Coordinates of C-alpha atoms in Angstrom, one line a residue:
M1 CA 83.3 114.1 179.5
N2 CA 87.0 114.3 178.7
L3 CA 89.1 115.0 181.7
L4 CA 92.6 114.9 180.2
T5 CA 94.2 114.5 176.8
I6 CA 97.8 114.2 175.7
K7 CA 98.2 114.8 172.0
N8 CA 100.9 113.6 169.7
F9 CA 103.5 113.4 172.4
S10 CA 107.1 112.2 172.5
K11 CA 109.3 111.4 175.4
S12 CA 112.9 110.1 175.7
I13 CA 114.9 109.2 178.8
T14 CA 118.6 109.7 178.1
D15 CA 119.0 108.1 174.7
K16 CA 116.0 105.8 175.0
V17 CA 112.9 106.8 173.0
L18 CA 109.8 105.7 175.1
F19 CA 107.0 107.5 173.1
E20 CA 106.9 108.9 169.6
G21 CA 103.8 110.6 168.2
A22 CA 101.6 108.9 170.8
D23 CA 98.1 110.0 172.0
F24 CA 96.3 109.3 175.3
S25 CA 93.0 110.5 176.8
I26 CA 91.0 109.9 180.0
N27 CA 87.3 110.2 180.2
E28 CA 84.7 110.1 183.0
G29 CA 83.8 106.6 184.3
E30 CA 87.0 104.9 183.0
K31 CA 89.1 102.6 185.0
I32 CA 92.2 102.0 182.9
G33 CA 94.9 99.4 183.4
V34 CA 98.3 100.3 181.8
I35 CA 100.4 97.3 180.7
G36 CA 103.6 96.7 178.7
V37 CA 107.1 95.2 179.0
N38 CA 109.3 96.7 181.7
G39 CA 111.2 99.7 180.4
T40 CA 108.5 100.7 177.8
G41 CA 107.4 103.8 179.7
K42 CA 104.5 102.8 181.9
S43 CA 105.6 104.8 185.0
T44 CA 106.7 107.6 182.7
L45 CA 103.2 107.9 181.3
L46 CA 101.8 108.0 184.8
K47 CA 104.2 110.8 185.8
I48 CA 103.2 112.8 182.7
I49 CA 99.5 112.4 183.5
A50 CA 100.2 113.4 187.2
G51 CA 102.2 116.5 186.1
E52 CA 105.4 115.1 187.7
M53 CA 107.1 115.0 184.3
E54 CA 106.9 117.0 181.1
T55 CA 106.7 115.6 177.5
D56 CA 109.5 116.4 175.1
E57 CA 106.9 117.2 172.4
G58 CA 103.1 117.3 172.4
E59 CA 100.4 119.0 174.4
V60 CA 98.8 118.0 177.7
I61 CA 95.2 119.4 178.0
K62 CA 93.5 119.1 181.4
A63 CA 89.8 120.0 182.1
N64 CA 89.2 122.9 184.6
R65 CA 89.3 122.0 188.3
V66 CA 90.3 118.4 187.8
K67 CA 92.1 117.1 190.9
I68 CA 94.7 114.4 190.4
K69 CA 96.2 112.1 193.1
Y70 CA 99.3 110.0 192.3
L71 CA 100.9 107.0 194.0
P72 CA 104.4 106.6 192.7
Q73 CA 106.3 103.4 192.5
N74 CA 108.8 104.5 195.1
P75 CA 107.2 107.2 197.3
Q76 CA 109.3 109.6 199.3
F77 CA 108.6 110.7 202.9
P78 CA 109.6 113.5 205.2
E79 CA 112.3 112.5 207.6
G80 CA 111.0 111.4 211.1
I81 CA 107.3 111.5 210.4
T82 CA 104.9 108.9 211.8
I83 CA 102.6 106.9 209.5
Y84 CA 99.4 108.6 210.9
D85 CA 100.8 112.1 210.6
Y86 CA 102.0 111.4 207.0
V87 CA 98.5 110.2 205.9
I88 CA 96.8 113.1 207.6
S89 CA 99.3 115.7 206.3
L90 CA 98.4 114.8 202.7
N91 CA 94.7 115.2 203.4
K92 CA 94.7 118.1 205.9
N93 CA 92.7 120.4 203.5
E94 CA 89.7 118.0 203.2
H95 CA 86.4 119.6 204.3
N96 CA 85.4 117.1 207.0
Q97 CA 88.6 116.6 208.9
W98 CA 87.0 114.5 211.6
N99 CA 85.9 111.9 209.0
V100 CA 89.3 112.0 207.4
E101 CA 91.1 111.2 210.7
G102 CA 88.7 108.2 211.4
E103 CA 89.0 106.9 207.8
A104 CA 92.8 107.2 207.9
K105 CA 92.9 104.9 210.9
N106 CA 90.5 102.5 209.2
I107 CA 92.5 102.2 206.0
L108 CA 95.8 101.9 208.0
N109 CA 94.3 99.0 210.0
I110 CA 93.2 97.2 206.8
L111 CA 96.7 97.6 205.3
G112 CA 98.2 96.0 208.4
F113 CA 99.1 98.9 210.7
T114 CA 97.7 99.0 214.3
D115 CA 100.4 101.3 215.8
Y116 CA 99.8 104.7 214.2
E117 CA 103.0 106.2 215.9
L118 CA 105.4 104.0 213.8
V119 CA 108.1 106.2 212.2
V120 CA 108.1 105.8 208.5
D121 CA 112.0 105.8 208.4
N122 CA 112.0 102.4 210.3
L123 CA 109.6 100.6 207.9
S124 CA 110.5 98.2 205.1
G125 CA 110.0 99.2 201.5
G126 CA 106.7 97.2 201.3
Q127 CA 105.4 98.9 204.4
K128 CA 106.3 102.3 203.1
K129 CA 104.4 101.6 199.9
R130 CA 101.3 100.6 201.9
V131 CA 101.4 103.8 204.0
A132 CA 101.7 105.9 200.7
L133 CA 98.7 103.9 199.3
A134 CA 96.6 104.7 202.4
A135 CA 97.4 108.4 202.0
T136 CA 96.5 108.4 198.3
L137 CA 93.3 106.5 198.6
L138 CA 92.1 108.8 201.4
S139 CA 92.4 111.8 199.0
D140 CA 89.3 113.3 197.3
C141 CA 90.2 113.5 193.6
D142 CA 88.8 113.1 190.1
I143 CA 91.7 111.1 188.7
L144 CA 93.4 108.5 190.8
I145 CA 96.8 107.3 189.5
L146 CA 98.3 104.2 191.0
D147 CA 101.7 102.7 190.1
E148 CA 101.9 99.1 191.2
P149 CA 99.3 99.4 194.1
T150 CA 99.0 95.6 194.6
N151 CA 102.7 95.0 195.3
H152 CA 103.3 94.1 198.9
L153 CA 99.6 93.4 199.6
D154 CA 98.4 90.1 200.9
S155 CA 95.2 88.4 199.6
Y156 CA 92.9 90.1 202.0
M157 CA 94.4 93.5 201.3
S158 CA 94.2 93.0 197.5
A159 CA 90.5 91.9 197.8
W160 CA 89.7 95.0 199.9
L161 CA 91.5 97.3 197.4
E162 CA 89.7 95.7 194.5
D163 CA 86.3 96.3 196.1
Y164 CA 87.4 99.9 197.1
L165 CA 88.5 100.8 193.5
K166 CA 85.4 99.3 191.9
K167 CA 83.1 101.4 194.1
S168 CA 85.2 104.6 193.8
K169 CA 83.7 107.3 191.7
A170 CA 87.2 108.6 190.7
V171 CA 88.6 107.8 187.3
L172 CA 91.4 105.2 187.7
V173 CA 94.7 104.9 185.8
M174 CA 96.7 102.1 187.2
V175 CA 99.9 100.1 186.4
T176 CA 99.7 96.5 187.8
H177 CA 100.9 93.1 186.8
D178 CA 98.1 91.3 188.7
R179 CA 96.1 89.8 185.8
Y180 CA 93.0 88.8 187.8
F181 CA 93.0 92.3 189.4
L182 CA 93.1 93.9 186.0
D183 CA 90.2 91.8 184.9
R184 CA 88.1 92.5 187.9
V185 CA 88.7 96.2 188.3
C186 CA 89.4 97.7 184.8
N187 CA 86.9 98.5 182.0
G188 CA 89.7 99.5 179.6
I189 CA 93.3 98.4 178.9
V190 CA 96.1 100.6 177.5
E191 CA 99.1 98.8 176.1
I192 CA 102.4 100.6 175.5
D193 CA 104.3 98.9 172.6
D194 CA 107.2 100.3 170.6
G195 CA 106.6 103.9 171.5
K196 CA 102.9 103.8 170.6
I197 CA 99.7 103.5 172.8
Y198 CA 97.0 101.0 172.0
R199 CA 93.6 101.1 173.7
Y200 CA 91.3 98.1 174.3
T201 CA 87.8 97.9 175.8
G202 CA 87.1 95.6 178.8
G203 CA 89.4 93.9 181.3
Y204 CA 92.4 91.7 180.8
E205 CA 90.6 88.7 179.2
K206 CA 89.0 91.0 176.6
F207 CA 92.4 92.6 176.0
L208 CA 93.9 89.2 175.2
E209 CA 91.2 88.6 172.7
E210 CA 91.5 92.0 171.0
K211 CA 95.3 92.1 171.0
T212 CA 95.4 88.6 169.5
L213 CA 92.9 89.7 166.8
R214 CA 94.9 92.9 166.1
E215 CA 98.1 90.8 165.6
E216 CA 96.3 88.3 163.4
I217 CA 94.7 91.1 161.3
A218 CA 98.2 92.4 160.7
I219 CA 99.4 89.0 159.6
A220 CA 96.4 88.4 157.4
S221 CA 96.9 91.9 155.8
E222 CA 100.5 91.0 155.1
R223 CA 99.4 87.8 153.3
K224 CA 97.0 89.9 151.2
R225 CA 99.7 92.4 150.4
Q226 CA 102.0 89.6 149.1
S227 CA 99.1 88.2 147.0
I228 CA 98.3 91.7 145.5
L229 CA 102.1 92.2 144.8
R230 CA 102.1 89.0 142.8
V231 CA 99.1 90.2 140.7
E232 CA 100.6 93.7 140.3
L233 CA 103.9 92.2 139.2
E234 CA 102.1 90.1 136.6
W235 CA 100.3 93.3 135.4
I236 CA 103.6 95.1 135.0
R237 CA 105.3 92.2 133.1
R238 CA 102.4 91.9 130.7
G239 CA 102.0 95.6 130.2
A240 CA 98.6 97.4 130.6
R241 CA 96.4 97.9 127.5
A242 CA 95.3 101.2 129.0
R243 CA 96.9 104.6 128.7
S244 CA 100.5 105.1 129.9
T245 CA 99.3 107.2 132.8
K246 CA 97.4 104.3 134.2
Q247 CA 100.4 102.0 133.6
K248 CA 102.5 104.5 135.6
A249 CA 100.0 104.5 138.5
H250 CA 100.2 100.7 138.7
I251 CA 103.9 100.8 138.7
Q252 CA 103.9 103.3 141.6
R253 CA 101.4 101.2 143.5
Y254 CA 103.5 98.1 143.0
E255 CA 106.6 100.0 144.3
A256 CA 104.7 101.3 147.3
L257 CA 103.5 97.8 148.2
R258 CA 106.9 96.4 147.6
D259 CA 108.6 98.9 149.9
M260 CA 106.0 98.7 152.7
E261 CA 107.2 97.1 155.9
G262 CA 105.4 94.0 156.9
P263 CA 104.2 93.6 160.6
K264 CA 107.1 93.1 163.0
E265 CA 107.0 89.9 164.8
A266 CA 106.4 90.8 168.5
E267 CA 109.5 90.4 170.5
K268 CA 108.9 87.7 173.1
L269 CA 110.9 86.6 176.1
Q270 CA 112.3 83.1 175.6
M271 CA 114.1 80.9 178.0
S272 CA 115.0 77.3 177.3
S273 CA 114.9 75.2 180.5
L274 CA 118.2 75.2 182.3
S275 CA 118.9 73.0 185.3
S276 CA 121.5 70.8 187.0
R277 CA 120.9 67.1 187.8
L278 CA 119.0 66.6 191.1
G279 CA 119.8 63.5 193.1
N280 CA 117.4 61.4 195.2
K281 CA 118.1 63.5 198.3
T282 CA 116.6 67.0 198.0
I283 CA 115.6 69.2 201.0
E284 CA 114.4 67.8 204.3
L285 CA 112.9 70.0 207.0
D286 CA 112.6 68.2 210.4
K287 CA 110.5 69.9 213.1
V288 CA 111.7 73.4 212.3
S289 CA 110.7 76.2 214.6
K290 CA 111.5 80.0 214.5
A291 CA 110.3 82.9 216.6
Y292 CA 111.1 86.6 216.7
S293 CA 110.5 88.8 219.8
G294 CA 108.5 86.0 221.4
K295 CA 106.2 85.6 218.3
A296 CA 106.3 82.1 216.8
L297 CA 106.4 82.3 213.0
I298 CA 107.1 78.6 212.4
R299 CA 106.3 75.8 214.8
D300 CA 107.5 72.1 214.4
F301 CA 107.3 72.1 210.6
S302 CA 108.5 69.1 208.8
Y303 CA 108.5 68.4 205.0
I304 CA 110.5 66.5 202.5
F305 CA 110.5 68.2 199.1
L306 CA 109.9 65.8 196.2
A307 CA 111.5 65.9 192.8
N308 CA 109.5 68.4 190.6
D309 CA 107.5 69.7 193.5
R310 CA 105.6 72.9 192.7
V311 CA 104.9 74.5 196.1
G312 CA 103.1 77.9 196.6
I313 CA 103.3 79.5 200.1
V314 CA 100.5 81.9 201.2
G315 CA 99.6 83.9 204.2
E316 CA 99.2 87.4 205.6
N317 CA 102.0 89.8 205.5
G318 CA 104.5 89.3 208.4
C319 CA 103.4 85.7 209.1
G320 CA 106.8 84.2 208.3
K321 CA 106.7 83.2 204.6
S322 CA 110.0 84.8 203.7
T323 CA 111.6 83.5 206.9
L324 CA 110.8 80.0 205.8
M325 CA 112.5 80.7 202.5
K326 CA 115.6 82.0 204.2
I327 CA 115.7 79.0 206.5
I328 CA 115.7 76.7 203.4
T329 CA 118.5 78.7 201.7
G330 CA 120.6 78.9 205.0
E331 CA 120.4 82.6 205.4
V332 CA 118.5 82.2 208.7
Q333 CA 119.0 79.4 211.2
P334 CA 116.0 77.8 212.9
D335 CA 115.6 78.0 216.7
K336 CA 114.9 74.3 216.7
G337 CA 114.9 71.4 214.2
S338 CA 117.1 70.8 211.2
V339 CA 117.4 71.4 207.5
D340 CA 119.2 68.7 205.6
I341 CA 120.1 69.5 202.0
G342 CA 121.3 66.9 199.4
Q343 CA 124.7 67.2 197.9
T344 CA 123.4 67.7 194.3
V345 CA 121.0 70.5 195.3
K346 CA 121.7 73.8 193.7
I347 CA 119.5 76.6 194.8
G348 CA 118.5 79.7 192.8
Y349 CA 117.0 82.3 195.1
F350 CA 115.0 85.2 193.6
S351 CA 114.4 87.3 196.7
Q352 CA 112.0 90.2 197.1
E353 CA 114.8 92.7 196.9
N354 CA 117.4 92.5 194.2
E355 CA 120.9 91.4 195.3
Y356 CA 123.4 94.2 195.0
L357 CA 123.6 95.1 191.3
P358 CA 126.9 96.9 190.3
E359 CA 125.4 100.1 189.0
D360 CA 128.5 101.1 187.0
M361 CA 128.8 97.7 185.3
K362 CA 127.4 97.1 181.8
V363 CA 124.5 94.7 181.4
I364 CA 126.5 92.3 179.2
D365 CA 129.4 92.1 181.7
Y366 CA 127.1 91.4 184.6
I367 CA 125.7 88.3 182.8
R368 CA 129.1 87.2 181.5
D369 CA 130.3 87.1 185.1
T370 CA 127.8 84.4 185.6
A371 CA 128.4 82.4 182.4
E372 CA 129.8 83.2 178.9
F373 CA 127.8 80.3 177.5
V374 CA 125.0 78.1 178.9
Q375 CA 123.8 74.7 177.8
T376 CA 120.1 74.5 177.0
V377 CA 117.9 71.9 175.4
D378 CA 118.4 73.8 172.1
G379 CA 122.2 73.6 172.4
T380 CA 124.9 76.0 173.6
V381 CA 123.7 79.6 173.8
S382 CA 125.9 82.7 174.5
A383 CA 125.3 85.3 177.1
T384 CA 124.5 87.8 174.4
K385 CA 121.8 85.6 172.9
M386 CA 120.3 84.9 176.3
L387 CA 120.1 88.7 176.9
E388 CA 118.3 89.1 173.6
R389 CA 115.8 86.4 174.6
F390 CA 115.1 88.5 177.7
L391 CA 114.5 91.6 175.6
F392 CA 117.9 93.2 176.2
N393 CA 118.8 94.3 172.7
S394 CA 122.3 95.2 171.5
T395 CA 121.9 98.8 172.7
L396 CA 120.6 97.8 176.2
Q397 CA 123.3 95.2 176.6
Y398 CA 126.0 97.9 176.6
Q399 CA 124.0 100.2 178.9
L400 CA 125.2 100.7 182.5
I401 CA 122.9 98.9 184.9
K402 CA 122.1 102.2 186.7
K403 CA 120.3 103.4 183.5
L404 CA 117.8 100.5 183.6
S405 CA 114.3 100.9 184.9
G406 CA 113.3 99.1 188.1
G407 CA 111.5 96.4 186.2
E408 CA 114.4 95.9 183.8
K409 CA 116.7 95.4 186.8
R410 CA 114.4 92.7 188.2
R411 CA 114.3 91.0 184.8
L412 CA 118.1 91.1 184.6
Y413 CA 118.4 89.7 188.1
L414 CA 116.0 86.9 187.2
L415 CA 118.0 86.0 184.1
K416 CA 121.2 85.8 186.1
I417 CA 119.6 83.4 188.6
L418 CA 118.2 81.2 185.8
M419 CA 121.6 81.1 184.0
E420 CA 123.2 79.6 187.0
A421 CA 121.2 76.5 186.1
P422 CA 119.7 75.7 189.6
N423 CA 117.7 72.6 190.2
V424 CA 115.7 74.2 193.1
L425 CA 114.1 77.6 192.3
I426 CA 113.0 79.7 195.3
L427 CA 110.9 82.7 194.2
D428 CA 109.9 85.3 196.9
E429 CA 107.1 87.5 195.5
P430 CA 108.3 87.1 191.8
T431 CA 105.2 89.0 190.5
N432 CA 106.4 92.2 192.2
D433 CA 107.9 94.5 189.5
L434 CA 108.0 91.9 186.7
D435 CA 105.8 92.7 183.8
I436 CA 103.1 90.4 182.5
S437 CA 105.1 89.3 179.5
T438 CA 108.0 88.2 181.7
M439 CA 105.6 86.4 184.1
M440 CA 104.0 84.5 181.2
I441 CA 107.4 83.3 180.0
L442 CA 108.5 82.5 183.5
E443 CA 105.4 80.4 183.9
D444 CA 106.1 78.6 180.6
Y445 CA 109.7 78.1 181.7
L446 CA 108.6 76.5 185.0
D447 CA 106.4 74.1 183.1
S448 CA 109.5 72.4 181.6
F449 CA 111.8 73.1 184.6
N450 CA 113.3 69.8 185.8
G451 CA 113.6 70.5 189.5
I452 CA 111.7 71.9 192.5
V453 CA 109.9 75.2 192.6
I454 CA 109.0 77.0 195.8
S455 CA 107.2 80.3 195.6
V456 CA 105.8 82.9 197.9
S457 CA 103.2 84.9 196.1
H458 CA 99.9 86.7 196.6
D459 CA 99.2 86.6 192.9
R460 CA 96.3 84.1 192.4
Y461 CA 96.9 83.9 188.7
F462 CA 100.5 82.9 189.1
L463 CA 99.8 80.3 191.8
N464 CA 96.9 78.8 189.8
R465 CA 99.3 78.5 186.9
I466 CA 102.4 76.9 188.6
A467 CA 101.5 75.4 191.9
N468 CA 100.4 71.8 192.7
R469 CA 100.6 72.1 196.4
I470 CA 99.9 75.1 198.8
F471 CA 101.5 75.7 202.2
A472 CA 99.1 78.1 204.0
Y473 CA 100.0 80.0 207.2
E474 CA 96.8 79.6 209.4
V475 CA 96.1 80.8 212.9
D476 CA 94.4 78.4 215.3
E477 CA 91.3 80.3 216.6
C478 CA 91.5 78.6 220.0
T479 CA 95.2 78.8 220.7
E480 CA 96.0 81.7 218.4
E481 CA 99.1 79.7 217.3
V482 CA 100.3 79.8 213.7
N483 CA 100.5 76.5 211.8
I484 CA 101.5 75.7 208.3
K485 CA 98.9 73.5 206.7
Q486 CA 99.3 71.7 203.4
Y487 CA 96.6 71.7 200.6
E488 CA 96.9 69.7 197.4
G489 CA 96.2 71.6 194.1
N490 CA 96.6 75.2 193.1
Y491 CA 95.4 78.4 194.8
D492 CA 91.7 78.1 193.8
D493 CA 91.7 74.5 195.1
Y494 CA 93.2 75.8 198.4
L495 CA 90.4 78.5 198.6
E496 CA 87.7 75.9 198.1
K497 CA 89.1 73.3 200.5
S498 CA 90.0 75.8 203.3
G499 CA 86.8 77.9 203.1
V500 CA 88.9 81.0 202.7
N501 CA 87.6 83.2 199.9
P502 CA 88.6 86.9 200.3
Y503 CA 87.7 87.6 196.6
N504 CA 84.2 86.2 196.9
I505 CA 84.7 84.4 193.5
N506 CA 82.9 81.4 192.1
L507 CA 85.7 78.8 192.3
K508 CA 83.7 76.2 190.3
K509 CA 83.5 78.4 187.3
N510 CA 86.7 80.3 186.4
S511 CA 86.0 82.2 183.2
Q512 CA 89.6 83.4 182.8
K513 CA 90.9 82.4 179.4
S514 CA 94.5 81.7 178.7
R515 CA 96.2 83.5 175.8
E516 CA 96.9 80.2 174.3
E517 CA 93.2 79.4 174.1
I518 CA 92.4 82.7 172.5
V519 CA 95.3 82.4 170.0
N520 CA 94.1 78.9 169.0
K521 CA 90.6 80.2 168.6
N522 CA 91.5 83.1 166.4
S523 CA 94.2 81.1 164.5
Q524 CA 91.5 78.5 163.6
A525 CA 89.2 81.2 162.3
L526 CA 92.1 82.7 160.2
K527 CA 93.0 79.2 158.9
T528 CA 89.4 78.8 157.7
E529 CA 89.6 82.3 156.1
Q530 CA 92.9 81.4 154.4
A531 CA 91.4 78.1 153.1
E532 CA 88.6 80.0 151.6
T533 CA 91.0 82.5 150.0
N534 CA 93.2 79.6 148.6
A535 CA 90.1 78.0 147.2
K536 CA 89.1 81.3 145.6
E537 CA 92.6 81.7 144.1
N538 CA 92.7 78.1 142.8
G539 CA 89.3 78.7 141.2
K540 CA 90.6 81.3 138.7
P541 CA 88.6 81.4 135.5
K542 CA 89.9 79.2 132.8
S543 CA 88.5 79.3 129.3
T544 CA 89.3 77.8 125.9
K545 CA 87.3 80.5 124.0
I546 CA 89.0 82.1 121.0
K547 CA 86.7 85.1 121.0
M548 CA 85.1 87.3 123.6
S549 CA 81.4 87.3 124.3
Y550 CA 79.5 90.6 124.3
N551 CA 79.6 90.8 128.1
E552 CA 83.3 90.1 128.2
M553 CA 84.0 92.8 125.7
R554 CA 81.9 95.3 127.8
E555 CA 83.8 94.1 131.0
F556 CA 87.2 94.5 129.3
E557 CA 86.4 98.1 128.4
K558 CA 85.4 99.1 131.9
I559 CA 87.8 97.0 134.0
D560 CA 90.7 99.5 134.0
D561 CA 88.5 102.3 135.4
E562 CA 87.0 99.9 138.0
I563 CA 90.5 98.8 139.1
A564 CA 91.6 102.5 139.4
E565 CA 88.6 103.3 141.6
L566 CA 89.3 100.3 143.9
E567 CA 92.9 101.3 144.2
A568 CA 92.0 104.8 145.2
K569 CA 89.5 103.4 147.7
V570 CA 92.2 101.1 149.2
E571 CA 94.7 104.0 149.4
Y572 CA 92.1 106.2 151.2
L573 CA 91.3 103.4 153.7
E574 CA 95.0 102.9 154.3
E575 CA 95.4 106.5 155.3
E576 CA 92.3 106.3 157.5
I577 CA 93.8 103.2 159.3
G578 CA 97.0 105.1 159.9
N579 CA 95.0 108.0 161.4
N580 CA 93.0 105.7 163.7
A581 CA 95.8 103.2 164.6
R582 CA 95.1 103.4 168.4
D583 CA 91.3 103.4 168.2
F584 CA 90.7 99.6 168.1
V585 CA 86.9 99.8 167.4
K586 CA 87.4 102.2 164.4
L587 CA 90.5 100.3 163.3
N588 CA 88.5 97.1 163.2
E589 CA 85.8 98.7 161.0
L590 CA 88.3 100.2 158.6
T591 CA 90.4 97.1 158.4
K592 CA 87.3 95.0 157.5
E593 CA 86.3 97.5 154.8
K594 CA 89.8 97.6 153.4
D595 CA 89.9 93.8 153.4
E596 CA 86.7 93.7 151.4
A597 CA 88.0 96.3 148.9
E598 CA 91.3 94.4 148.5
D599 CA 89.5 91.2 148.0
L600 CA 87.4 92.8 145.2
L601 CA 90.5 94.4 143.8
A602 CA 92.3 91.1 143.7
E603 CA 89.4 89.5 141.9
K604 CA 89.2 92.4 139.4
M605 CA 93.0 92.1 138.7
D606 CA 92.8 88.4 138.3
R607 CA 89.9 89.0 135.9
W608 CA 92.0 91.6 134.0
V609 CA 94.8 89.1 133.6
Y610 CA 92.4 86.5 132.2
L611 CA 90.7 89.0 129.8
N612 CA 94.0 90.5 128.7
D613 CA 95.4 87.0 128.0
L614 CA 92.2 86.1 126.0
N615 CA 92.5 89.3 124.0
E616 CA 96.1 88.6 123.1
R617 CA 95.2 85.1 122.0
I618 CA 92.4 86.4 119.8
N619 CA 94.7 89.0 118.3
N620 CA 97.4 86.3 117.6
Q621 CA 95.2 83.6 116.1

């Protein structure tokens, strides 16, 4: 049953077009993950679904009595309200109020709140988001809309939320950049790209396979278009034997093929590795301790960071991970112990919250304040070019920072830090608010980064990708003291060695495929296909006959009509593909049928060239 449909809609924010002629629908039983580069309109789509924002054009059709609940990216709260009163106030009309009150306390406990009288005004941004999440989850609804629900959740909270959403009967539409979360919870992925919406069945892994296939189909179709263009051009140069109307049709087809735009190469974030020379002495922590309000967060911790260390720091919210980062950067002084930093160390600190961004400054000027040019392994690169590599096109570069989306601001802030060429990168929850494309490029960048990387993150995918050592905040069950314990390997290695497994996953058999594996697999298949095509093209009929056989004469008489029929079929299929561009299953079927028709058309036209040439030779002998 269809619950909500948005037909042929368009939406612009100021002068930026986010959607143009797009379609979207929600059906019973769906759990949809929405992904796309920051600034493409993910949060805008959620607001339109929730009724918080109207489209510029198009129609929103909602089924009768469908209840929608929405968790925004930055929730707003009444002044002076307690967390418990807020959660209850949003659900005061539920039928069984007694159960609602009990469940409210249960969810707040799970999300890290034991004092229900805390005033929301006094909470951090992450704590406020968790309070709003509790209120949204408690609601009885048909469609649950969540914008970045996994931000500010530790591993245990994320594992609980994953289980909660999988069991929920409500339809789910969610924006998250947690790739494992997408794979475990969602049965459908919606991608926003260049103002259009593309749908894929399955979780994140299946999305990678289908998206790669879609891109490769477009590339293969372009190769076939170029091949047909060459044959069409040969046809026009030779002149058709058939009536002039047919010759005119071929000329029109050639011109249409010639003027057709090929597939645009997907814009990708690129960042050549930048770093300063790091000497032998790096960062040395000697018996560092830190406590707040009598609660020890760090106790007698010592560690000497090695060149090219890749350290991931994990633990429950509030255990002191960010405090350790700030001690390393010098923002916070330890109560005991010392931090000794080498003279060549240059720290780049990507904090949870952006540094102050001058809202009335242009994007290009903000980056130029850091460096007009930077030296990369590829040579000298300008600030303008670096911005382009980070998907800030010429229009965005001259936008005021205040017009950027939250994710675009995070991306800009990250670029500024990387352009300072640090040799020690400290990343505090980098996966919050950065889109998946940016995360993939950051991960690739860190592979070649010549320096130390220290990262706090609850994103298992990210830590599996970049970490070779884990610092885990653990509580001693006997003394209840917090200790930082070291584990060699990535996050899955830590889960296996520590016995901690909030996700209840099989660590020995991780089925998650990388995009690179999928691309290689599909590319190999397409290389095989291309080799077959080339073999077919190189095997064009060659003959030394000076007269046609009876069968060739019959074939020559019919071939113009057969070509015309195939051209009409291809034209019809092209129209159908355009009408079903966002239905991947139907698109796949139509594309396959069109490929077969074009292959047959190419064979017929090759055959026509041969027969026409033979006919001319017979007439001229």
